[in-house]
Each structure stands twice: as C-alpha cells, then as structure tokens.
Coordinates of C-alpha atoms in Angstrom, one line a residue:
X1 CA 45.9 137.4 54.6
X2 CA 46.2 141.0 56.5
X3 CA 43.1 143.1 55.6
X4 CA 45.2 145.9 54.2
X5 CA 46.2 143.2 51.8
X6 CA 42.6 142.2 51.2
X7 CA 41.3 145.3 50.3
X8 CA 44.3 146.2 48.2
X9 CA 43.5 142.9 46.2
X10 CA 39.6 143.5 45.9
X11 CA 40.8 147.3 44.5
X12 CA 43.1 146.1 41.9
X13 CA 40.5 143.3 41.0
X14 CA 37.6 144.7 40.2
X15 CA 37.9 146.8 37.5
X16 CA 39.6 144.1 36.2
X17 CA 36.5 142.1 36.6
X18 CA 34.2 144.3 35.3
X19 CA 35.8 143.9 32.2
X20 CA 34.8 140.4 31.9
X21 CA 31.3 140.1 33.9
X22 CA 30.3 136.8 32.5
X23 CA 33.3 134.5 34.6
X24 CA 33.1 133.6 37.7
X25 CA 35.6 134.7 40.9
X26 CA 37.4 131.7 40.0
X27 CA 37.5 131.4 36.6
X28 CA 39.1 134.9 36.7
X29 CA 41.4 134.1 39.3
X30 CA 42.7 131.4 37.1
X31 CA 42.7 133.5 34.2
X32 CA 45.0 136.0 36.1
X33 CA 47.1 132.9 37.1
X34 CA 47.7 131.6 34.0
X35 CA 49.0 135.2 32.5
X36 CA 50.8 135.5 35.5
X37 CA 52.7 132.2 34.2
X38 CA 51.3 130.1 37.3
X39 CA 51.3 126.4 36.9
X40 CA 50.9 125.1 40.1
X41 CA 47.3 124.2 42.4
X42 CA 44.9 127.5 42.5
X43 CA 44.5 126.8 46.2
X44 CA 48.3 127.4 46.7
X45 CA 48.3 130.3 44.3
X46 CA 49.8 133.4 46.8
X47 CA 47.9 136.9 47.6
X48 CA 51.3 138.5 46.1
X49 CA 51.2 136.9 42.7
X50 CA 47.6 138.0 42.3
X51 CA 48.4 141.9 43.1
X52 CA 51.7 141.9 41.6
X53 CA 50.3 140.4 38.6
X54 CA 47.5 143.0 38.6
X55 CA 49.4 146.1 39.4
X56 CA 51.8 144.8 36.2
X57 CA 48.6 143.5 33.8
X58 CA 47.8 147.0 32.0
X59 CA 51.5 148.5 32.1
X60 CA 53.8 149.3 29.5
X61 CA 56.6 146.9 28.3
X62 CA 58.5 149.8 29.0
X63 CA 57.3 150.9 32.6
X64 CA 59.4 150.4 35.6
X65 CA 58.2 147.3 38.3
X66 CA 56.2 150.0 40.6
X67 CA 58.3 148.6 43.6
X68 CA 62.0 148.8 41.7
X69 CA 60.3 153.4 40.6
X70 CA 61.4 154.4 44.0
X71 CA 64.8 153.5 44.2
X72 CA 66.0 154.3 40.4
X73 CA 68.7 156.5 39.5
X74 CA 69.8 157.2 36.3
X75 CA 73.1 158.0 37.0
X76 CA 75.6 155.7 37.9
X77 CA 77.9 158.1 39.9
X78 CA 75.0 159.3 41.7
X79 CA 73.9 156.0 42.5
X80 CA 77.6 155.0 43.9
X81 CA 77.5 158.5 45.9
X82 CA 74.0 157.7 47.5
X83 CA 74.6 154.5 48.1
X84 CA 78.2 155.0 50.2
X85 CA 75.9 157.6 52.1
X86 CA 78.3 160.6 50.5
X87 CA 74.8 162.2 49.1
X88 CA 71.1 162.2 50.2

C-alpha cells in the first residue's frame, strides 16, 4: 500500500471509529467489510474496498459515486458534443 493511500485510509477511518470506541481495529474493519457486502478472508480484503466503502458509508441514496461527480453531464447533446471533442 502507497502511503498516500495509507493516510487517506487512516483519514476516512477515524472518525468513523470514534464513533464506536469500544471495537477493536479489527473488529471495525470487519464491520466495514461486512456493510461493504464482503464475504471473502479479512486478510485478502483490498485497501480500495475499505476507502470506497468509507467515502460511500455516510452518503445519500441519492448522491453521485464521488469518482463518477466529475465527469457528469446532464445533458445528453452536451455530453455527445464533449465527448466527439466538438466542445470543451
């Protein structure tokens, strides 16, 4: 795991944590896991479903996937237009 990744993992965690003080670091991470929908081995649980699952955890039903935000357009024709390079 790169360090940026690290320290963007320990960001989103804790005040997740400090919601629940009394479990351990691993009996959160399996919480996590198991709202995340994760069935398989904790030790082969991925960095990215950890932070994805705690960047989605407190966000609307009807909020955008942070990483889809960027590249939304509400309109169809200027999506076409942008996308065949016609528009910036």
């Amino acid at each position: 795991m790169k360090c940026h990744r690290l320290n963007e993992l320990i960001e989103l965690l804790q005040p997740e944590w400090q919601k629940e003080p009394e479990l351990n670091l691993m009996q959160m991470i399996g919480k996590l896991a198991a709202e995340a929908g994760y069935q398989g081995k904790l030790e082969e649980l991925s960095d990215d479903v950890l932070i994805y699952h705690l960047k989605m955890r407190n966000m609307g039903d009807d909020e955008m996937i942070p990483g889809l935000a960027k590249d939304y357009e509400p309109d169809f024709k200027t999506a076409i237009l942008r996308a065949r390079g016609i528009i910036d």
